[in-house]
Short mmCIF file of C-alpha atoms in Angstrom, two decimals:
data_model
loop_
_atom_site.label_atom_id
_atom_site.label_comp_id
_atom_site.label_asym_id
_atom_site.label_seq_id
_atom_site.Cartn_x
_atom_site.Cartn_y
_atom_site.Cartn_z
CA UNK A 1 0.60 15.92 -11.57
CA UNK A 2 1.43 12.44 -9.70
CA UNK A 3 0.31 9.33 -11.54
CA UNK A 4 -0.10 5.70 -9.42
CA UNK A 5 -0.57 2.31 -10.97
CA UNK A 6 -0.08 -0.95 -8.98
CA UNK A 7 -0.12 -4.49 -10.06
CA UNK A 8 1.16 -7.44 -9.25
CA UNK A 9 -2.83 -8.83 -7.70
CA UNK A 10 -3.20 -12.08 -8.39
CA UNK A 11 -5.30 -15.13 -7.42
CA UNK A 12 -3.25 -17.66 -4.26
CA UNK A 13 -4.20 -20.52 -1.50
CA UNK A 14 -3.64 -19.39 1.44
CA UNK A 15 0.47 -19.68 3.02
CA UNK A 16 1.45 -18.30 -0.73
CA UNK A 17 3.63 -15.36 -0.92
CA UNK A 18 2.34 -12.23 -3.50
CA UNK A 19 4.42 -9.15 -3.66
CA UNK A 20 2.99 -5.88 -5.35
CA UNK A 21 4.22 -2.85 -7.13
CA UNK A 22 3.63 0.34 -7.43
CA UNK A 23 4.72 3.05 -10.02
CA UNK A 24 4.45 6.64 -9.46
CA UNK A 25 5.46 9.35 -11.97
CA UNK A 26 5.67 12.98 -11.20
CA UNK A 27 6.58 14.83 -7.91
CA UNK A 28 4.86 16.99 -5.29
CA UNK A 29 6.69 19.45 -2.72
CA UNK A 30 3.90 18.16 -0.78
CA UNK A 31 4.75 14.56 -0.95
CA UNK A 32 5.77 12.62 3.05
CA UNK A 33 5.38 9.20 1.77
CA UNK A 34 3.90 6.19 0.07
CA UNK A 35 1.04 3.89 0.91
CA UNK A 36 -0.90 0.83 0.59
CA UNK A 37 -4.85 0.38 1.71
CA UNK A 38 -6.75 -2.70 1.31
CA UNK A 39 -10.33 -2.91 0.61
CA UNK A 40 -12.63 -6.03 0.59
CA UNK A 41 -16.09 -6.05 -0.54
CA UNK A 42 -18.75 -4.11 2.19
CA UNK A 43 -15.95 -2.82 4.15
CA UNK A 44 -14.23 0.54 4.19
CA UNK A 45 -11.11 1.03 3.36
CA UNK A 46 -7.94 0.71 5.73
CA UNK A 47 -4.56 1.19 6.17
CA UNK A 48 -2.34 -1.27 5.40
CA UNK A 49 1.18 -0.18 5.40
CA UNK A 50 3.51 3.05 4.88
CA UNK A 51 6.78 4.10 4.55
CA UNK A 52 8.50 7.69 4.03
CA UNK A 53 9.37 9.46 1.11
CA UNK A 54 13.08 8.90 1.79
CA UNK A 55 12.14 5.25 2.97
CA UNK A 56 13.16 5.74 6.19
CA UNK A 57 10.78 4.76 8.32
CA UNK A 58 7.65 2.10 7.74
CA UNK A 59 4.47 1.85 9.21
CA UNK A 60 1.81 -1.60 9.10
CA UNK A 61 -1.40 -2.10 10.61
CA UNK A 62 -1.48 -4.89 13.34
CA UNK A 63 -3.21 -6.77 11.48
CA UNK A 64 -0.20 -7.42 8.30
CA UNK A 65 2.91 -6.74 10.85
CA UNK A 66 5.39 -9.71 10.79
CA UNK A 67 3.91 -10.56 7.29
CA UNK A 68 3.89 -8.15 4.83
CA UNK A 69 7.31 -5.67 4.46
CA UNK A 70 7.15 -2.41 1.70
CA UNK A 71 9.78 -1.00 0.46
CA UNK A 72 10.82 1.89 -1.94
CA UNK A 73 13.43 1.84 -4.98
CA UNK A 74 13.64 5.42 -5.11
CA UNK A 75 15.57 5.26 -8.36
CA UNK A 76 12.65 3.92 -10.32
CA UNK A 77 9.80 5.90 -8.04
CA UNK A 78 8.47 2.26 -7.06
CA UNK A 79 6.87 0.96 -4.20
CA UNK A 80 6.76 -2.49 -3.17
CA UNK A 81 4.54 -4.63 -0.49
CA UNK A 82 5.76 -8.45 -0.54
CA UNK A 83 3.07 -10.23 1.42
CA UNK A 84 3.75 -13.60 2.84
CA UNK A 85 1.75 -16.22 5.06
CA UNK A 86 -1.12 -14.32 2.74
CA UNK A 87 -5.02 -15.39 4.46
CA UNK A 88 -8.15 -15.26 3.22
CA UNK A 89 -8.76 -12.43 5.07
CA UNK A 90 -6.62 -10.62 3.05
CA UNK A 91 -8.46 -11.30 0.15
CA UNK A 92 -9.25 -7.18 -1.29
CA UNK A 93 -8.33 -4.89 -3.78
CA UNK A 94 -5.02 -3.24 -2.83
CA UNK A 95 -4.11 0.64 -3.49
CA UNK A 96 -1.21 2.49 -3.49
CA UNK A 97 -1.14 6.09 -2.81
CA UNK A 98 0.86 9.03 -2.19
CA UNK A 99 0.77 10.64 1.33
CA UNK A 100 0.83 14.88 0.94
CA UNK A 101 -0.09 15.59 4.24
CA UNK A 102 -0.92 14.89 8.18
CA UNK A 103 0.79 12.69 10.81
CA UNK A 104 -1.57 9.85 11.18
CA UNK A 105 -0.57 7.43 8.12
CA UNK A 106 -3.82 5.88 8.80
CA UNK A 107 -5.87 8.08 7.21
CA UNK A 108 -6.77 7.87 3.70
CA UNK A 109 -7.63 11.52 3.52
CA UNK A 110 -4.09 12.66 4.27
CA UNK A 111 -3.34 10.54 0.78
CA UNK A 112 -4.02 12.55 -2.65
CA UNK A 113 -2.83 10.50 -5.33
CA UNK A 114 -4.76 7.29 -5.51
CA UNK A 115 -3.98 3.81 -8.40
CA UNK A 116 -6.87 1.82 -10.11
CA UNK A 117 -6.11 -0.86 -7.60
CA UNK A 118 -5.00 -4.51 -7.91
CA UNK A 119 -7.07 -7.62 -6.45
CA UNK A 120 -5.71 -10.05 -4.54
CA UNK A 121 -7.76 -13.06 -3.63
CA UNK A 122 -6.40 -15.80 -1.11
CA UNK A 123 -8.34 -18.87 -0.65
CA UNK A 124 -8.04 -21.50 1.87
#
């Protein structure tokens, strides 16, 4: 069974730089790739980048592209999303999760394996 845990959430002023981890133990046949979603308080949660099981390719939402980069160090099964230019809009509690099936890296319901989640609050 796969097990996620980010961290790395922490409180910033807005123009900081956070970057966040993610450690995942055990392996799926399943497994296409790793992800991050975002979810702020009263909103659902969405998409925020990707990137392939052999790291490959990556995939943001519009909204983080030019700012935010993930990587994988697939030696030590970690994930990373440095976020720079951070704005208060960006203030939510991060996930990471492990994509097991689909195309469309969008959806959270092509992810399995979820984390506890890490908050990251910007303020301006």
């Amino acid at each position: 069974q796969v097990q996620v845990v980010e961290s790395g959430g922490r409180l910033v002023q807005a123009g900081e730089s956070v970057r966040l981890s993610c450690a995942a133990s055990g392996r799926t046949l399943r497994t296409s790739g790793m992800g991050w979603f975002r979810q702020a308080p009263g909103m659902e949660r969405e998409f925020v980048s990707g990137v392939t099981w052999s790291g490959a390719f990556t995939y943001y939402a519009d909204s983080v592209k030019g700012r935010f980069t993930i990587s994988r160090d697939a030696a030590k099964d970690t994930v990373y999303l440095q976020m720079n230019n951070l704005k208060p809009e960006d203030t939510a509690v991060y996930y990471c999760a492990v994509k097991t099936r689909g195309s469309e890296w969008y959806r959270a319901t092509h992810y399995d394996y979820w984390g506890q989640g890490t908050q990251v609050t910007v303020s301006s």
